[in-house]
């Protein structure tokens, strides 16, 4: 079930990177019209989506690694949402100093982090119960 959901989300990212950026900016950024997303971001989202969808089609080490990485990322954003915001701003935008984040987005970042940790833990538990 989780693998299917992860695969579908990867496929959606691959097919609609502009929509993903738009949704992210609408929810996270207070002044989305002020920022210019770096040129490589949309192709990177598409590539990441293809990779996630492909990995999710197969069970095994690659999927386990993907879910472990998801859990690690989730723990980081759960514990350090401000660090995530600073990194994302510098990484994603050409003029990061012009970006203003929605303050309520910290709660959303923590909720996403919690979900990622939960999904990774559930996947880990399922893998280890099979053996």
Tab-separated table of N, CA and C in Angstrom:
chain	number	residue	atom	x	y	z
A	1	UNK	N	0.816	-1.197	0.000
A	1	UNK	CA	0.000	0.000	0.000
A	1	UNK	C	0.860	1.263	0.000
A	2	UNK	N	1.821	1.345	0.937
A	2	UNK	CA	2.685	2.524	1.004
A	2	UNK	C	3.512	2.629	-0.264
A	3	UNK	N	4.019	1.509	-0.718
A	3	UNK	CA	4.847	1.501	-1.931
A	3	UNK	C	4.058	2.042	-3.117
A	4	UNK	N	2.803	1.654	-3.235
A	4	UNK	CA	1.948	2.142	-4.314
A	4	UNK	C	1.738	3.647	-4.189
A	5	UNK	N	1.452	4.107	-2.982
A	5	UNK	CA	1.248	5.538	-2.750
A	5	UNK	C	2.504	6.333	-3.096
A	6	UNK	N	3.653	5.855	-2.654
A	6	UNK	CA	4.924	6.527	-2.951
A	6	UNK	C	5.153	6.553	-4.464
A	7	UNK	N	4.877	5.448	-5.135
A	7	UNK	CA	5.036	5.387	-6.585
A	7	UNK	C	4.120	6.352	-7.314
A	8	UNK	N	2.867	6.450	-6.875
A	8	UNK	CA	1.919	7.380	-7.493
A	8	UNK	C	2.373	8.823	-7.283
A	9	UNK	N	2.823	9.146	-6.076
A	9	UNK	CA	3.323	10.499	-5.817
A	9	UNK	C	4.552	10.811	-6.668
A	10	UNK	N	5.414	9.830	-6.853
A	10	UNK	CA	6.562	10.010	-7.742
A	10	UNK	C	6.124	10.276	-9.172
A	11	UNK	N	5.140	9.519	-9.636
A	11	UNK	CA	4.637	9.708	-11.004
A	11	UNK	C	3.995	11.084	-11.166
A	12	UNK	N	3.248	11.525	-10.173
A	12	UNK	CA	2.633	12.856	-10.230
A	12	UNK	C	3.715	13.934	-10.306
A	13	UNK	N	4.764	13.784	-9.504
A	13	UNK	CA	5.877	14.740	-9.544
A	13	UNK	C	6.541	14.750	-10.913
A	14	UNK	N	6.707	13.585	-11.491
A	14	UNK	CA	7.350	13.488	-12.805
A	14	UNK	C	6.499	14.126	-13.896
A	15	UNK	N	5.204	13.961	-13.803
A	15	UNK	CA	4.311	14.467	-14.840
A	15	UNK	C	3.982	15.951	-14.700
A	16	UNK	N	3.971	16.445	-13.464
A	16	UNK	CA	3.511	17.818	-13.221
A	16	UNK	C	4.451	18.616	-12.320
A	17	UNK	N	5.712	18.777	-12.693
A	17	UNK	CA	6.641	19.509	-11.814
A	17	UNK	C	6.246	20.973	-11.613
A	18	UNK	N	5.646	21.596	-12.617
A	18	UNK	CA	5.212	22.990	-12.462
A	18	UNK	C	4.116	23.104	-11.407
A	19	UNK	N	3.205	22.151	-11.407
A	19	UNK	CA	2.126	22.149	-10.406
A	19	UNK	C	2.699	21.926	-9.003
A	20	UNK	N	3.700	21.058	-8.887
A	20	UNK	CA	4.327	20.789	-7.593
A	20	UNK	C	4.957	22.069	-7.052
A	21	UNK	N	5.695	22.783	-7.901
A	21	UNK	CA	6.315	24.053	-7.486
A	21	UNK	C	5.228	25.052	-7.102
A	22	UNK	N	4.171	25.145	-7.900
A	22	UNK	CA	3.083	26.082	-7.613
A	22	UNK	C	2.400	25.809	-6.282
A	23	UNK	N	2.117	24.547	-6.009
A	23	UNK	CA	1.481	24.177	-4.743
A	23	UNK	C	2.415	24.488	-3.578
A	24	UNK	N	3.685	24.132	-3.730
A	24	UNK	CA	4.669	24.413	-2.685
A	24	UNK	C	4.719	25.906	-2.390
A	25	UNK	N	4.824	26.712	-3.437
A	25	UNK	CA	4.923	28.160	-3.229
A	25	UNK	C	3.640	28.735	-2.627
A	26	UNK	N	2.504	28.233	-3.050
A	26	UNK	CA	1.232	28.728	-2.522
A	26	UNK	C	1.115	28.452	-1.019
A	27	UNK	N	1.574	27.288	-0.606
A	27	UNK	CA	1.472	26.911	0.802
A	27	UNK	C	2.607	27.459	1.669
A	28	UNK	N	3.794	27.539	1.118
A	28	UNK	CA	4.969	27.809	1.938
A	28	UNK	C	5.467	29.246	1.894
A	29	UNK	N	5.294	29.917	0.777
A	29	UNK	CA	5.928	31.209	0.576
A	29	UNK	C	4.892	32.326	0.706
A	30	UNK	N	5.211	33.346	1.497
A	30	UNK	CA	4.302	34.479	1.689
A	30	UNK	C	4.283	35.388	0.463
A	31	UNK	N	5.382	35.434	-0.267
A	31	UNK	CA	5.484	36.319	-1.436
A	31	UNK	C	6.005	35.552	-2.654
A	32	UNK	N	5.248	34.587	-3.157
A	32	UNK	CA	5.754	33.748	-4.249
A	32	UNK	C	6.129	34.514	-5.511
A	33	UNK	N	5.525	35.652	-5.744
A	33	UNK	CA	5.851	36.411	-6.955
A	33	UNK	C	7.220	37.082	-6.867
A	34	UNK	N	7.774	37.192	-5.681
A	34	UNK	CA	9.082	37.826	-5.496
A	34	UNK	C	10.242	36.882	-5.840
A	35	UNK	N	10.019	35.601	-5.738
A	35	UNK	CA	11.101	34.642	-5.939
A	35	UNK	C	11.122	34.068	-7.337
A	36	UNK	N	12.327	33.762	-7.786
A	36	UNK	CA	12.498	33.070	-9.061
A	36	UNK	C	13.152	31.726	-8.774
A	37	UNK	N	12.414	30.674	-9.094
A	37	UNK	CA	12.931	29.329	-8.876
A	37	UNK	C	14.084	29.097	-9.847
A	38	UNK	N	15.145	28.492	-9.350
A	38	UNK	CA	16.306	28.210	-10.206
A	38	UNK	C	15.875	27.317	-11.383
A	39	UNK	N	16.565	27.481	-12.514
A	39	UNK	CA	16.190	26.783	-13.748
A	39	UNK	C	16.176	25.266	-13.628
A	40	UNK	N	17.047	24.701	-12.828
A	40	UNK	CA	17.194	23.255	-12.745
A	40	UNK	C	16.165	22.590	-11.829
A	41	UNK	N	15.377	23.389	-11.067
A	41	UNK	CA	14.475	22.811	-10.059
A	41	UNK	C	13.392	21.945	-10.691
A	42	UNK	N	12.716	22.441	-11.710
A	42	UNK	CA	11.628	21.656	-12.314
A	42	UNK	C	12.138	20.366	-12.965
A	43	UNK	N	13.232	20.407	-13.742
A	43	UNK	CA	13.767	19.138	-14.259
A	43	UNK	C	14.221	18.197	-13.143
A	44	UNK	N	14.719	18.751	-12.049
A	44	UNK	CA	15.129	17.904	-10.923
A	44	UNK	C	13.921	17.236	-10.267
A	45	UNK	N	12.831	17.981	-10.135
A	45	UNK	CA	11.604	17.400	-9.579
A	45	UNK	C	11.115	16.279	-10.489
A	46	UNK	N	11.139	16.519	-11.792
A	46	UNK	CA	10.710	15.493	-12.751
A	46	UNK	C	11.594	14.244	-12.634
A	47	UNK	N	12.903	14.432	-12.592
A	47	UNK	CA	13.841	13.304	-12.487
A	47	UNK	C	13.647	12.547	-11.177
A	48	UNK	N	13.482	13.282	-10.096
A	48	UNK	CA	13.249	12.641	-8.802
A	48	UNK	C	11.966	11.822	-8.838
A	49	UNK	N	10.922	12.384	-9.444
A	49	UNK	CA	9.658	11.664	-9.551
A	49	UNK	C	9.785	10.375	-10.337
A	50	UNK	N	10.503	10.429	-11.452
A	50	UNK	CA	10.723	9.222	-12.268
A	50	UNK	C	11.482	8.176	-11.447
A	51	UNK	N	12.522	8.618	-10.764
A	51	UNK	CA	13.322	7.699	-9.957
A	51	UNK	C	12.491	7.068	-8.844
A	52	UNK	N	11.720	7.882	-8.145
A	52	UNK	CA	10.881	7.352	-7.061
A	52	UNK	C	9.841	6.381	-7.604
A	53	UNK	N	9.198	6.727	-8.704
A	53	UNK	CA	8.195	5.827	-9.286
A	53	UNK	C	8.832	4.509	-9.710
A	54	UNK	N	10.000	4.582	-10.338
A	54	UNK	CA	10.683	3.365	-10.789
A	54	UNK	C	11.096	2.491	-9.610
A	55	UNK	N	11.651	3.109	-8.593
A	55	UNK	CA	12.077	2.346	-7.410
A	55	UNK	C	10.874	1.715	-6.728
A	56	UNK	N	9.759	2.437	-6.703
A	56	UNK	CA	8.564	1.918	-6.033
A	56	UNK	C	7.939	0.743	-6.762
A	57	UNK	N	8.224	0.589	-8.048
A	57	UNK	CA	7.709	-0.557	-8.790
A	57	UNK	C	8.345	-1.859	-8.324
A	58	UNK	N	9.534	-1.733	-7.763
A	58	UNK	CA	10.260	-2.910	-7.309
A	58	UNK	C	10.402	-2.863	-5.793
A	59	UNK	N	10.313	-3.981	-5.173
A	59	UNK	CA	10.614	-4.060	-3.758
A	59	UNK	C	12.073	-4.497	-3.660
A	60	UNK	N	12.711	-4.243	-2.596
A	60	UNK	CA	14.085	-4.660	-2.455
A	60	UNK	C	14.952	-3.580	-1.850
A	61	UNK	N	16.255	-3.701	-2.067
A	61	UNK	CA	17.210	-2.789	-1.444
A	61	UNK	C	17.015	-1.336	-1.847
A	62	UNK	N	16.753	-1.078	-3.110
A	62	UNK	CA	16.587	0.310	-3.561
A	62	UNK	C	15.384	0.953	-2.873
A	63	UNK	N	14.291	0.219	-2.765
A	63	UNK	CA	13.108	0.754	-2.096
A	63	UNK	C	13.371	0.936	-0.603
A	64	UNK	N	14.051	-0.013	0.010
A	64	UNK	CA	14.399	0.109	1.429
A	64	UNK	C	15.278	1.340	1.647
A	65	UNK	N	16.241	1.541	0.769
A	65	UNK	CA	17.115	2.702	0.873
A	65	UNK	C	16.313	3.992	0.716
A	66	UNK	N	15.397	4.025	-0.257
A	66	UNK	CA	14.549	5.192	-0.475
A	66	UNK	C	13.738	5.512	0.777
A	67	UNK	N	13.157	4.519	1.383
A	67	UNK	CA	12.340	4.761	2.572
A	67	UNK	C	13.201	5.157	3.777
A	68	UNK	N	14.395	4.581	3.896
A	68	UNK	CA	15.289	5.013	4.970
A	68	UNK	C	15.683	6.480	4.789
A	69	UNK	N	15.972	6.866	3.554
A	69	UNK	CA	16.313	8.253	3.250
A	69	UNK	C	15.116	9.170	3.540
A	70	UNK	N	13.930	8.722	3.207
A	70	UNK	CA	12.714	9.479	3.494
A	70	UNK	C	12.561	9.696	4.996
A	71	UNK	N	12.803	8.660	5.773
A	71	UNK	CA	12.717	8.776	7.227
A	71	UNK	C	13.755	9.725	7.795
A	72	UNK	N	14.969	9.671	7.270
A	72	UNK	CA	16.026	10.580	7.719
A	72	UNK	C	15.659	12.025	7.407
A	73	UNK	N	15.214	12.270	6.179
A	73	UNK	CA	14.780	13.615	5.803
A	73	UNK	C	13.629	14.068	6.696
A	74	UNK	N	12.690	13.187	6.936
A	74	UNK	CA	11.559	13.518	7.801
A	74	UNK	C	11.993	13.894	9.204
A	75	UNK	N	12.941	13.159	9.760
A	75	UNK	CA	13.443	13.468	11.107
A	75	UNK	C	14.105	14.839	11.133
A	76	UNK	N	14.851	15.150	10.102
A	76	UNK	CA	15.529	16.450	10.049
A	76	UNK	C	14.524	17.592	9.988
A	77	UNK	N	13.528	17.489	9.110
A	77	UNK	CA	12.567	18.587	9.008
A	77	UNK	C	11.641	18.648	10.220
A	78	UNK	N	11.390	17.515	10.862
A	78	UNK	CA	10.593	17.502	12.081
A	78	UNK	C	11.323	18.224	13.215
A	79	UNK	N	12.593	17.925	13.376
A	79	UNK	CA	13.364	18.491	14.484
A	79	UNK	C	13.912	19.888	14.204
A	80	UNK	N	14.185	20.176	12.938
A	80	UNK	CA	14.837	21.443	12.584
A	80	UNK	C	14.127	22.132	11.416
A	81	UNK	N	12.878	22.556	11.590
A	81	UNK	CA	12.158	23.167	10.470
A	81	UNK	C	12.808	24.468	9.979
A	82	UNK	N	13.401	25.234	10.869
A	82	UNK	CA	14.062	26.472	10.439
A	82	UNK	C	15.276	26.179	9.574
A	83	UNK	N	16.001	25.144	9.917
A	83	UNK	CA	17.147	24.734	9.103
A	83	UNK	C	16.675	24.336	7.704
A	84	UNK	N	15.583	23.593	7.640
A	84	UNK	CA	15.016	23.218	6.345
A	84	UNK	C	14.659	24.462	5.544
A	85	UNK	N	14.008	25.424	6.169
A	85	UNK	CA	13.604	26.636	5.449
A	85	UNK	C	14.816	27.400	4.929
A	86	UNK	N	15.850	27.536	5.729
A	86	UNK	CA	17.058	28.244	5.273
A	86	UNK	C	17.712	27.505	4.109
A	87	UNK	N	17.830	26.199	4.226
A	87	UNK	CA	18.446	25.404	3.164
A	87	UNK	C	17.610	25.472	1.890
A	88	UNK	N	16.304	25.269	2.007
A	88	UNK	CA	15.431	25.270	0.835
A	88	UNK	C	15.463	26.615	0.127
A	89	UNK	N	15.480	27.690	0.898
A	89	UNK	CA	15.516	29.022	0.299
A	89	UNK	C	16.783	29.210	-0.525
A	90	UNK	N	17.916	28.874	0.058
A	90	UNK	CA	19.193	29.046	-0.641
A	90	UNK	C	19.319	28.091	-1.822
A	91	UNK	N	18.774	26.918	-1.702
A	91	UNK	CA	18.916	25.878	-2.706
A	91	UNK	C	17.985	26.084	-3.906
A	92	UNK	N	16.758	26.540	-3.644
A	92	UNK	CA	15.720	26.572	-4.676
A	92	UNK	C	15.568	27.905	-5.406
A	93	UNK	N	15.976	29.004	-4.771
A	93	UNK	CA	15.681	30.325	-5.325
A	93	UNK	C	16.930	31.091	-5.720
A	94	UNK	N	16.805	31.846	-6.814
A	94	UNK	CA	17.927	32.640	-7.307
A	94	UNK	C	18.278	33.786	-6.366
A	95	UNK	N	17.285	34.430	-5.782
A	95	UNK	CA	17.524	35.505	-4.812
A	95	UNK	C	16.886	35.102	-3.486
A	96	UNK	N	17.558	34.249	-2.723
A	96	UNK	CA	16.943	33.729	-1.498
A	96	UNK	C	16.582	34.804	-0.476
A	97	UNK	N	17.292	35.915	-0.502
A	97	UNK	CA	17.008	36.979	0.466
A	97	UNK	C	15.638	37.622	0.231
A	98	UNK	N	15.056	37.435	-0.946
A	98	UNK	CA	13.755	38.027	-1.252
A	98	UNK	C	12.582	37.146	-0.807
A	99	UNK	N	12.866	35.932	-0.376
A	99	UNK	CA	11.809	34.973	-0.025
A	99	UNK	C	11.364	35.167	1.422
A	100	UNK	N	10.052	35.257	1.601
A	100	UNK	CA	9.460	35.317	2.932
A	100	UNK	C	8.573	34.088	3.104
A	101	UNK	N	8.851	33.309	4.114
A	101	UNK	CA	8.087	32.090	4.364
A	101	UNK	C	6.838	32.403	5.177
A	102	UNK	N	5.778	31.654	4.925
A	102	UNK	CA	4.599	31.714	5.779
A	102	UNK	C	4.972	31.133	7.131
A	103	UNK	N	4.691	31.847	8.178
A	103	UNK	CA	5.052	31.372	9.518
A	103	UNK	C	4.332	30.077	9.876
A	104	UNK	N	3.115	29.931	9.427
A	104	UNK	CA	2.371	28.703	9.750
A	104	UNK	C	2.935	27.478	9.033
A	105	UNK	N	3.830	27.712	8.068
A	105	UNK	CA	4.406	26.594	7.333
A	105	UNK	C	5.297	25.736	8.220
A	106	UNK	N	5.829	26.275	9.321
A	106	UNK	CA	6.616	25.461	10.256
A	106	UNK	C	5.803	24.264	10.742
A	107	UNK	N	4.539	24.494	11.048
A	107	UNK	CA	3.672	23.390	11.489
A	107	UNK	C	3.499	22.366	10.382
A	108	UNK	N	3.340	22.833	9.157
A	108	UNK	CA	3.190	21.922	8.020
A	108	UNK	C	4.472	21.126	7.792
A	109	UNK	N	5.620	21.787	7.912
A	109	UNK	CA	6.900	21.095	7.745
A	109	UNK	C	7.035	20.003	8.794
A	110	UNK	N	6.685	20.314	10.019
A	110	UNK	CA	6.765	19.297	11.085
A	110	UNK	C	5.783	18.157	10.843
A	111	UNK	N	4.606	18.468	10.347
A	111	UNK	CA	3.634	17.411	10.044
A	111	UNK	C	4.151	16.516	8.919
A	112	UNK	N	4.739	17.106	7.897
A	112	UNK	CA	5.323	16.322	6.809
A	112	UNK	C	6.465	15.463	7.338
A	113	UNK	N	7.312	16.042	8.175
A	113	UNK	CA	8.412	15.279	8.775
A	113	UNK	C	7.898	14.095	9.575
A	114	UNK	N	6.852	14.321	10.362
A	114	UNK	CA	6.257	13.246	11.159
A	114	UNK	C	5.716	12.137	10.254
A	115	UNK	N	5.035	12.533	9.187
A	115	UNK	CA	4.499	11.549	8.236
A	115	UNK	C	5.622	10.734	7.603
A	116	UNK	N	6.688	11.399	7.182
A	116	UNK	CA	7.816	10.699	6.563
A	116	UNK	C	8.460	9.709	7.537
A	117	UNK	N	8.642	10.120	8.781
A	117	UNK	CA	9.229	9.222	9.780
A	117	UNK	C	8.298	8.028	10.006
A	118	UNK	N	7.005	8.292	10.106
A	118	UNK	CA	6.033	7.218	10.301
A	118	UNK	C	6.065	6.226	9.141
A	119	UNK	N	6.050	6.739	7.904
A	119	UNK	CA	6.062	5.855	6.737
A	119	UNK	C	7.346	5.025	6.673
A	120	UNK	N	8.466	5.650	6.979
A	120	UNK	CA	9.741	4.925	6.963
A	120	UNK	C	9.758	3.849	8.049
A	121	UNK	N	9.268	4.188	9.236
A	121	UNK	CA	9.244	3.212	10.336
A	121	UNK	C	8.303	2.053	10.011
A	122	UNK	N	7.140	2.367	9.444
A	122	UNK	CA	6.185	1.316	9.086
A	122	UNK	C	6.776	0.391	8.020
A	123	UNK	N	7.420	0.970	7.030
A	123	UNK	CA	8.052	0.174	5.979
A	123	UNK	C	9.175	-0.683	6.552
A	124	UNK	N	9.965	-0.111	7.432
A	124	UNK	CA	11.058	-0.842	8.081
A	124	UNK	C	10.503	-2.026	8.878
A	125	UNK	N	9.457	-1.758	9.652
A	125	UNK	CA	8.845	-2.821	10.464
A	125	UNK	C	8.279	-3.930	9.577
A	126	UNK	N	7.629	-3.558	8.483
A	126	UNK	CA	7.067	-4.556	7.577
A	126	UNK	C	8.170	-5.403	6.945
A	127	UNK	N	9.287	-4.772	6.566
A	127	UNK	CA	10.396	-5.529	5.968
A	127	UNK	C	10.961	-6.521	6.964
A	128	UNK	N	11.079	-6.123	8.206
A	128	UNK	CA	11.711	-6.984	9.202
A	128	UNK	C	10.764	-8.035	9.766
A	129	UNK	N	9.466	-7.825	9.629
A	129	UNK	CA	8.509	-8.849	10.041
A	129	UNK	C	8.398	-9.961	9.015
A	130	UNK	N	8.798	-9.671	7.749
A	130	UNK	CA	8.743	-10.671	6.689
A	130	UNK	C	9.841	-11.712	6.834
A	131	UNK	N	10.962	-11.330	7.450
A	131	UNK	CA	12.099	-12.261	7.541
A	131	UNK	C	12.012	-13.145	8.744
